[in-house]
Amino acid sequence: MALMKVKFDLKKRVKLAQGLWLLYWFAVMAGVLVFSMGLFFKIELRKRSEMMDNNESHFVPNLLILMGVLACVVNAIGGKICYDSLDMAKFAKWKSMMKPFLMTCFIFNMLLFLTALLCFSLRLALQFTLAEGLRNSMKFYKDTDTPGRCFMKKTLDTMQIEFRCCGNDNYRDWFEIQWVSNRYLDFSAKEVKDRINSNVDGQYLMDGVPFSCCNPSSPRPCIQYQVTNNTAHYSYDHHTEELNIWKRGCRDAMLSYYGGLMNTIGVLVLLVTILEVGVMVGLQYVNTSLSTLVNPEDPESESEGWLLEKSVKETFTDIMEKMKTMGKGNQVQEGGEVQAVATVS
C-alpha cells in the first residue's frame, strides 16, 4: 500500500509545481548561503592558520563550499523539472531520469545533514588544534629577525588585542617562555645573566607579558613587567587586585568565537536541509501524480501521488533484496572470471 497517498486534479498539480518551482529557487539561494558561509569560515581560519597545529580544521569549510555548489546545481535542475512538469510534452524527457534524480537528492540531503553534524562537532577538533598551535606560536614570538617567523609577533599581538586575551591558557604562559629577542638583551648586565643562568634551557624568563595583553579599559597604567612582584609597584597586590592585563586565555577566547560561529552555521545548514527535504518530497508527489494519470492523453484527468509506492517496511525489504541480488551477481561474475583464467592456464 502506498504511503501518504494524495489525490490530484489538474489545478492541484499546477499549484504544486508552481509552488515547488518557487521553493527550488529559494533553495538555490540557500545553496549560495551555504557556499558563502563555508568561504567566510575558511577565510577566518586562514587568518590565524599559523596558530593552528594542522590543516584538518579546513575540512568542514571545504565541505560547506562543496555542498553549497552542489545545492545550487541540484536545485536548479529541480526547478527546471517543476517548470517543465506544467507541460506534459516537456516533462516526458525527464520521466526516465526522475528516479535517479530523486535518489541523488536523497543522498545529497543525507550528506547535508552530516555536514551540519560536523559543524557542531568541530569544536572538539579545534580545541586540540589551537592548544598545540598557540603554544608553538608563542615560542616564535621573539623571532622577529627569522625568515618565515618574523610575522608571528604581529599576528599574536593582533590576536590578543582583538580577542582580549593573553597567553594560551592564561597570562602566566608568557612566564614560561622567552618572548624578548636576544637582539634586545644586554648580556653584560647582571640581571640578564642571572635570569639566563637560572634555568637549564638558558632562556631569558621573566614574570612579564607583551603589551598586547594590556587592558586599555583599566584606569591604572598597564603593569606588564614584574606582574607577580608586589614590591615593584605602589599599592599593588597581584593576588587580590584586579590585574590590568587580560586574564582570559586565547585558546578559550578563540574556541568560543569559532565554536559560536560553527554552531550558527550548523543551525543554518540544518534549516537548509529541512528545506531540501521538503522540495524533494514535493517533487516526488509531482512525479507520481503525473505518472498515474487516469488518461495520459488528457492532462486534466485525475491522478494519485504518494511519498512511497509501498510501506516503509516493504520498501526497506525491497532495497535489501536488490542489494543482495547485486552482491550475488558480482560474486558469480568474479567466479566466472576466475574459472576462465584457470581454463586458459
Short mmCIF file of C-alpha atoms in Angstrom, two decimals:
data_model
loop_
_atom_site.label_atom_id
_atom_site.label_comp_id
_atom_site.label_asym_id
_atom_site.label_seq_id
_atom_site.Cartn_x
_atom_site.Cartn_y
_atom_site.Cartn_z
CA MET A 1 0.00 0.00 0.00
CA ALA A 2 1.31 3.42 -0.98
CA LEU A 3 2.49 5.69 1.85
CA MET A 4 0.81 9.12 2.28
CA LYS A 5 -1.35 8.83 -0.86
CA VAL A 6 -2.94 12.08 -2.13
CA LYS A 7 -5.45 12.60 -4.97
CA PHE A 8 -4.67 15.29 -7.54
CA ASP A 9 -6.56 17.11 -10.25
CA LEU A 10 -5.05 19.48 -12.80
CA LYS A 11 -5.45 22.54 -10.55
CA LYS A 12 -3.69 20.88 -7.61
CA ARG A 13 -0.86 19.61 -9.81
CA VAL A 14 -0.31 23.08 -11.29
CA LYS A 15 -0.29 24.74 -7.85
CA LEU A 16 2.13 22.13 -6.52
CA ALA A 17 4.50 22.53 -9.48
CA GLN A 18 4.40 26.34 -9.32
CA GLY A 19 4.95 26.38 -5.56
CA LEU A 20 7.84 23.93 -5.84
CA TRP A 21 9.40 25.96 -8.66
CA LEU A 22 9.46 28.97 -6.33
CA LEU A 23 10.80 26.94 -3.39
CA TYR A 24 13.54 25.45 -5.56
CA TRP A 25 14.84 28.92 -6.36
CA PHE A 26 14.77 29.72 -2.65
CA ALA A 27 16.80 26.54 -2.23
CA VAL A 28 19.28 27.78 -4.86
CA MET A 29 19.74 30.94 -2.77
CA ALA A 30 20.14 28.72 0.30
CA GLY A 31 22.92 26.90 -1.58
CA VAL A 32 24.61 30.25 -2.22
CA LEU A 33 24.28 30.95 1.53
CA VAL A 34 25.92 27.62 2.45
CA PHE A 35 28.73 28.32 -0.05
CA SER A 36 29.21 31.83 1.39
CA MET A 37 29.30 30.53 4.99
CA GLY A 38 31.91 27.94 4.06
CA LEU A 39 34.02 30.56 2.27
CA PHE A 40 33.72 33.01 5.18
CA PHE A 41 34.71 30.36 7.73
CA LYS A 42 37.66 29.25 5.60
CA ILE A 43 38.89 32.85 5.39
CA GLU A 44 38.52 33.23 9.18
CA LEU A 45 40.58 30.08 9.74
CA ARG A 46 43.25 31.12 7.24
CA LYS A 47 43.68 34.45 9.06
CA ARG A 48 45.05 32.53 12.03
CA SER A 49 46.28 29.36 10.35
CA GLU A 50 49.79 29.96 11.78
CA MET A 51 48.33 29.43 15.26
CA MET A 52 46.75 26.09 14.39
CA ASP A 53 48.63 22.82 14.55
CA ASN A 54 47.21 21.22 11.37
CA ASN A 55 45.01 21.77 8.33
CA GLU A 56 42.32 19.23 9.32
CA SER A 57 40.14 22.08 10.58
CA HIS A 58 39.74 23.23 6.95
CA PHE A 59 37.83 20.05 6.07
CA VAL A 60 34.46 21.38 7.27
CA PRO A 61 34.62 24.76 5.46
CA ASN A 62 35.77 22.96 2.29
CA LEU A 63 32.82 20.59 2.66
CA LEU A 64 30.44 23.54 3.13
CA ILE A 65 31.75 25.14 -0.06
CA LEU A 66 31.27 21.86 -1.97
CA MET A 67 27.77 21.31 -0.59
CA GLY A 68 26.84 24.88 -1.47
CA VAL A 69 27.88 24.38 -5.10
CA LEU A 70 26.05 21.03 -5.28
CA ALA A 71 22.93 22.60 -3.74
CA CYS A 72 22.86 25.27 -6.45
CA VAL A 73 23.20 22.66 -9.24
CA VAL A 74 20.70 20.14 -7.80
CA ASN A 75 18.08 22.79 -7.00
CA ALA A 76 18.43 24.49 -10.39
CA ILE A 77 17.72 21.12 -12.06
CA GLY A 78 14.79 20.54 -9.70
CA GLY A 79 13.38 23.94 -10.55
CA LYS A 80 13.65 23.18 -14.28
CA ILE A 81 11.82 19.86 -13.79
CA CYS A 82 8.98 21.60 -11.93
CA TYR A 83 8.71 24.21 -14.67
CA ASP A 84 8.60 21.53 -17.40
CA SER A 85 6.03 19.49 -15.45
CA LEU A 86 3.42 22.10 -16.41
CA ASP A 87 3.74 20.83 -19.98
CA MET A 88 3.41 17.05 -20.47
CA ALA A 89 5.41 17.16 -23.71
CA LYS A 90 8.36 18.82 -21.96
CA PHE A 91 8.09 16.61 -18.86
CA ALA A 92 8.27 13.43 -20.98
CA LYS A 93 12.05 13.84 -21.42
CA TRP A 94 12.51 13.84 -17.61
CA LYS A 95 10.47 10.69 -16.86
CA SER A 96 13.35 8.23 -17.26
CA MET A 97 15.62 10.41 -15.10
CA MET A 98 13.24 11.06 -12.20
CA LYS A 99 14.11 8.05 -10.04
CA PRO A 100 17.89 8.52 -10.35
CA PHE A 101 17.48 12.26 -9.70
CA LEU A 102 15.31 11.70 -6.61
CA MET A 103 17.85 9.17 -5.32
CA THR A 104 20.59 11.74 -5.89
CA CYS A 105 18.53 14.29 -3.93
CA PHE A 106 18.13 11.80 -1.06
CA ILE A 107 21.89 11.12 -0.90
CA PHE A 108 22.60 14.85 -1.14
CA ASN A 109 20.25 15.56 1.78
CA MET A 110 21.96 12.89 3.89
CA LEU A 111 25.34 14.49 3.16
CA LEU A 112 23.94 17.92 4.01
CA PHE A 113 22.66 16.59 7.35
CA LEU A 114 26.08 15.03 8.10
CA THR A 115 27.71 18.37 7.23
CA ALA A 116 25.53 20.07 9.86
CA LEU A 117 26.56 17.47 12.45
CA LEU A 118 30.23 18.02 11.57
CA CYS A 119 29.76 21.74 12.15
CA PHE A 120 28.60 21.04 15.71
CA SER A 121 31.42 18.56 16.36
CA LEU A 122 34.27 20.73 15.01
CA ARG A 123 34.73 22.45 18.39
CA LEU A 124 36.48 19.38 19.85
CA ALA A 125 38.95 19.17 16.96
CA LEU A 126 39.66 22.91 17.20
CA GLN A 127 40.36 22.60 20.92
CA PHE A 128 43.38 20.34 20.39
CA THR A 129 44.50 22.18 17.25
CA LEU A 130 44.53 25.56 18.98
CA ALA A 131 46.17 24.27 22.17
CA GLU A 132 49.24 22.97 20.34
CA GLY A 133 49.29 25.67 17.68
CA LEU A 134 49.17 28.59 20.12
CA ARG A 135 51.85 27.03 22.31
CA ASN A 136 54.22 26.72 19.34
CA SER A 137 53.37 30.21 18.04
CA MET A 138 54.24 31.81 21.37
CA LYS A 139 57.71 30.25 21.20
CA PHE A 140 58.31 32.07 17.89
CA TYR A 141 57.10 35.46 19.17
CA LYS A 142 60.68 36.68 19.70
CA ASP A 143 61.93 35.56 16.26
CA THR A 144 61.32 38.91 14.55
CA ASP A 145 64.55 38.55 12.53
CA THR A 146 63.98 34.94 11.45
CA PRO A 147 62.63 34.44 7.89
CA GLY A 148 59.28 32.66 7.94
CA ARG A 149 58.62 33.64 11.56
CA CYS A 150 59.10 37.40 11.56
CA PHE A 151 55.32 37.93 11.20
CA MET A 152 54.44 35.86 14.27
CA LYS A 153 54.83 38.73 16.75
CA LYS A 154 52.40 40.91 14.82
CA THR A 155 49.95 38.02 14.39
CA LEU A 156 49.93 37.18 18.10
CA ASP A 157 49.69 40.82 19.20
CA THR A 158 46.79 41.44 16.82
CA MET A 159 45.04 38.30 18.03
CA GLN A 160 45.44 39.17 21.73
CA ILE A 161 44.12 42.70 21.17
CA GLU A 162 41.21 41.54 19.00
CA PHE A 163 40.10 38.68 21.28
CA ARG A 164 41.01 40.46 24.54
CA CYS A 165 43.06 37.52 25.76
CA CYS A 166 46.57 36.72 26.95
CA GLY A 167 48.63 33.56 26.52
CA ASN A 168 47.40 30.08 25.74
CA ASP A 169 45.54 29.10 28.92
CA ASN A 170 46.20 32.39 30.75
CA TYR A 171 48.75 35.21 31.06
CA ARG A 172 51.17 33.04 33.09
CA ASP A 173 52.03 31.07 29.91
CA TRP A 174 54.26 34.01 28.91
CA PHE A 175 56.31 33.48 32.10
CA GLU A 176 57.44 30.06 30.85
CA ILE A 177 58.97 31.13 27.53
CA GLN A 178 61.46 33.72 26.33
CA TRP A 179 59.41 36.20 24.31
CA VAL A 180 62.03 39.00 24.14
CA SER A 181 64.54 38.63 21.30
CA ASN A 182 68.23 38.26 22.20
CA ARG A 183 68.78 41.26 19.95
CA TYR A 184 67.28 43.50 22.64
CA LEU A 185 69.06 41.96 25.64
CA ASP A 186 72.21 43.37 27.20
CA PHE A 187 74.16 40.22 28.01
CA SER A 188 76.71 42.23 30.01
CA ALA A 189 74.01 43.21 32.53
CA LYS A 190 73.93 41.20 35.78
CA GLU A 191 70.15 40.84 35.77
CA VAL A 192 70.16 39.35 32.27
CA LYS A 193 72.99 36.94 33.15
CA ASP A 194 71.22 35.83 36.33
CA ARG A 195 67.93 35.18 34.55
CA ILE A 196 69.60 33.19 31.75
CA ASN A 197 71.68 31.15 34.20
CA SER A 198 68.67 30.45 36.43
CA ASN A 199 67.12 27.88 34.04
CA VAL A 200 68.53 24.83 32.28
CA ASP A 201 67.42 25.95 28.80
CA GLY A 202 69.40 29.20 29.03
CA GLN A 203 66.34 31.34 28.28
CA TYR A 204 65.60 34.84 29.48
CA LEU A 205 62.44 34.21 31.51
CA MET A 206 60.55 36.85 33.46
CA ASP A 207 57.13 37.47 35.00
CA GLY A 208 56.09 39.80 32.22
CA VAL A 209 53.74 39.79 29.23
CA PRO A 210 53.67 41.55 25.82
CA PHE A 211 51.95 44.94 25.58
CA SER A 212 49.04 43.37 23.67
CA CYS A 213 47.92 41.70 26.90
CA CYS A 214 47.13 45.10 28.46
CA ASN A 215 43.52 46.01 29.11
CA PRO A 216 43.01 49.56 27.77
CA SER A 217 39.90 49.98 29.92
CA SER A 218 41.95 49.77 33.12
CA PRO A 219 42.32 53.15 34.89
CA ARG A 220 45.82 52.23 36.07
CA PRO A 221 48.79 52.31 33.66
CA CYS A 222 49.49 48.82 32.41
CA ILE A 223 51.69 46.66 34.62
CA GLN A 224 53.16 44.20 32.12
CA TYR A 225 56.54 43.63 33.77
CA GLN A 226 57.15 42.13 37.21
CA VAL A 227 53.48 41.22 37.31
CA THR A 228 53.87 38.99 40.39
CA ASN A 229 56.28 41.32 42.25
CA ASN A 230 54.14 43.35 44.64
CA THR A 231 57.08 45.43 45.91
CA ALA A 232 57.92 46.67 42.42
CA HIS A 233 54.70 48.70 42.20
CA TYR A 234 52.99 51.11 44.53
CA SER A 235 49.75 49.96 46.21
CA TYR A 236 49.67 46.70 44.28
CA ASP A 237 48.83 43.09 45.15
CA HIS A 238 48.55 40.70 42.23
CA HIS A 239 46.75 38.12 44.40
CA THR A 240 43.81 40.30 45.30
CA GLU A 241 43.76 43.26 42.94
CA GLU A 242 42.16 43.09 39.52
CA LEU A 243 45.05 42.88 37.07
CA ASN A 244 45.05 45.38 34.23
CA ILE A 245 46.04 42.65 31.77
CA TRP A 246 43.63 40.17 30.20
CA LYS A 247 43.16 37.07 32.36
CA ARG A 248 41.37 35.00 29.76
CA GLY A 249 43.46 32.60 27.70
CA CYS A 250 43.44 32.97 23.92
CA ARG A 251 42.62 29.31 23.33
CA ASP A 252 39.36 29.70 25.24
CA ALA A 253 38.58 33.02 23.54
CA MET A 254 39.20 31.70 20.01
CA LEU A 255 37.40 28.45 20.76
CA SER A 256 34.38 30.43 21.95
CA TYR A 257 34.45 32.56 18.77
CA TYR A 258 34.90 29.69 16.30
CA GLY A 259 32.56 27.40 18.28
CA GLY A 260 29.80 30.01 18.23
CA LEU A 261 30.38 30.57 14.53
CA MET A 262 30.16 26.86 13.75
CA ASN A 263 27.04 26.39 15.89
CA THR A 264 25.34 29.19 13.95
CA ILE A 265 26.41 27.70 10.63
CA GLY A 266 25.28 24.24 11.80
CA VAL A 267 21.79 25.54 12.63
CA LEU A 268 21.53 27.29 9.25
CA VAL A 269 22.64 24.13 7.41
CA LEU A 270 20.00 22.13 9.31
CA LEU A 271 17.34 24.64 8.20
CA VAL A 272 18.59 24.32 4.61
CA THR A 273 18.40 20.52 4.97
CA ILE A 274 14.75 20.79 6.06
CA LEU A 275 14.03 22.94 3.00
CA GLU A 276 15.80 20.43 0.74
CA VAL A 277 13.84 17.51 2.18
CA GLY A 278 10.61 19.48 1.67
CA VAL A 279 11.25 20.17 -2.02
CA MET A 280 12.39 16.57 -2.59
CA VAL A 281 9.10 15.27 -1.12
CA GLY A 282 7.16 17.75 -3.25
CA LEU A 283 9.00 16.64 -6.39
CA GLN A 284 8.16 13.01 -5.58
CA TYR A 285 4.47 13.94 -5.49
CA VAL A 286 4.78 15.80 -8.80
CA ASN A 287 6.47 12.77 -10.39
CA THR A 288 4.00 10.17 -9.08
CA SER A 289 0.92 12.32 -9.78
CA LEU A 290 1.96 12.74 -13.42
CA SER A 291 2.85 9.06 -13.77
CA THR A 292 -0.58 7.85 -12.59
CA LEU A 293 -2.90 9.94 -14.77
CA VAL A 294 -6.18 8.10 -15.39
CA ASN A 295 -5.96 9.18 -19.03
CA PRO A 296 -2.34 10.05 -20.00
CA GLU A 297 -3.60 11.78 -23.14
CA ASP A 298 -5.83 14.08 -21.07
CA PRO A 299 -3.76 16.37 -18.78
CA GLU A 300 -6.93 17.39 -16.92
CA SER A 301 -7.68 13.85 -15.71
CA GLU A 302 -7.27 12.93 -12.04
CA SER A 303 -4.28 11.10 -10.61
CA GLU A 304 -2.75 9.92 -7.35
CA GLY A 305 0.55 10.86 -5.82
CA TRP A 306 2.45 9.27 -2.93
CA LEU A 307 5.61 9.54 -0.94
CA LEU A 308 6.50 5.83 -1.22
CA GLU A 309 4.88 3.28 -3.52
CA LYS A 310 4.91 0.73 -0.69
CA SER A 311 5.11 0.93 3.10
CA VAL A 312 8.41 1.81 4.79
CA LYS A 313 8.97 -1.84 5.81
CA GLU A 314 8.25 -3.18 2.32
CA THR A 315 10.42 -0.50 0.70
CA PHE A 316 13.32 -1.31 3.03
CA THR A 317 12.91 -5.06 2.32
CA ASP A 318 12.95 -4.44 -1.45
CA ILE A 319 16.13 -2.35 -1.17
CA MET A 320 17.87 -5.07 0.87
CA GLU A 321 16.80 -7.74 -1.65
CA LYS A 322 18.15 -5.68 -4.54
CA MET A 323 21.46 -5.19 -2.71
CA LYS A 324 21.72 -8.95 -2.06
CA THR A 325 20.96 -9.69 -5.71
CA MET A 326 23.64 -7.23 -6.82
CA GLY A 327 26.11 -8.84 -4.42
CA LYS A 328 25.37 -12.33 -5.69
CA GLY A 329 25.67 -11.11 -9.28
CA ASN A 330 29.14 -9.70 -8.57
CA GLN A 331 30.22 -12.97 -6.91
CA VAL A 332 29.02 -15.02 -9.90
CA GLN A 333 30.82 -12.69 -12.30
CA GLU A 334 34.06 -12.90 -10.28
CA GLY A 335 33.74 -16.70 -10.11
CA GLY A 336 33.30 -16.86 -13.89
CA GLU A 337 36.39 -14.75 -14.45
CA VAL A 338 38.48 -16.95 -12.14
CA GLN A 339 37.26 -20.09 -13.93
CA ALA A 340 38.05 -18.58 -17.32
CA VAL A 341 41.58 -17.72 -16.19
CA ALA A 342 42.06 -21.26 -14.85
CA THR A 343 40.86 -22.74 -18.17
CA VAL A 344 43.28 -20.60 -20.16
CA SER A 345 46.14 -21.60 -17.85
#
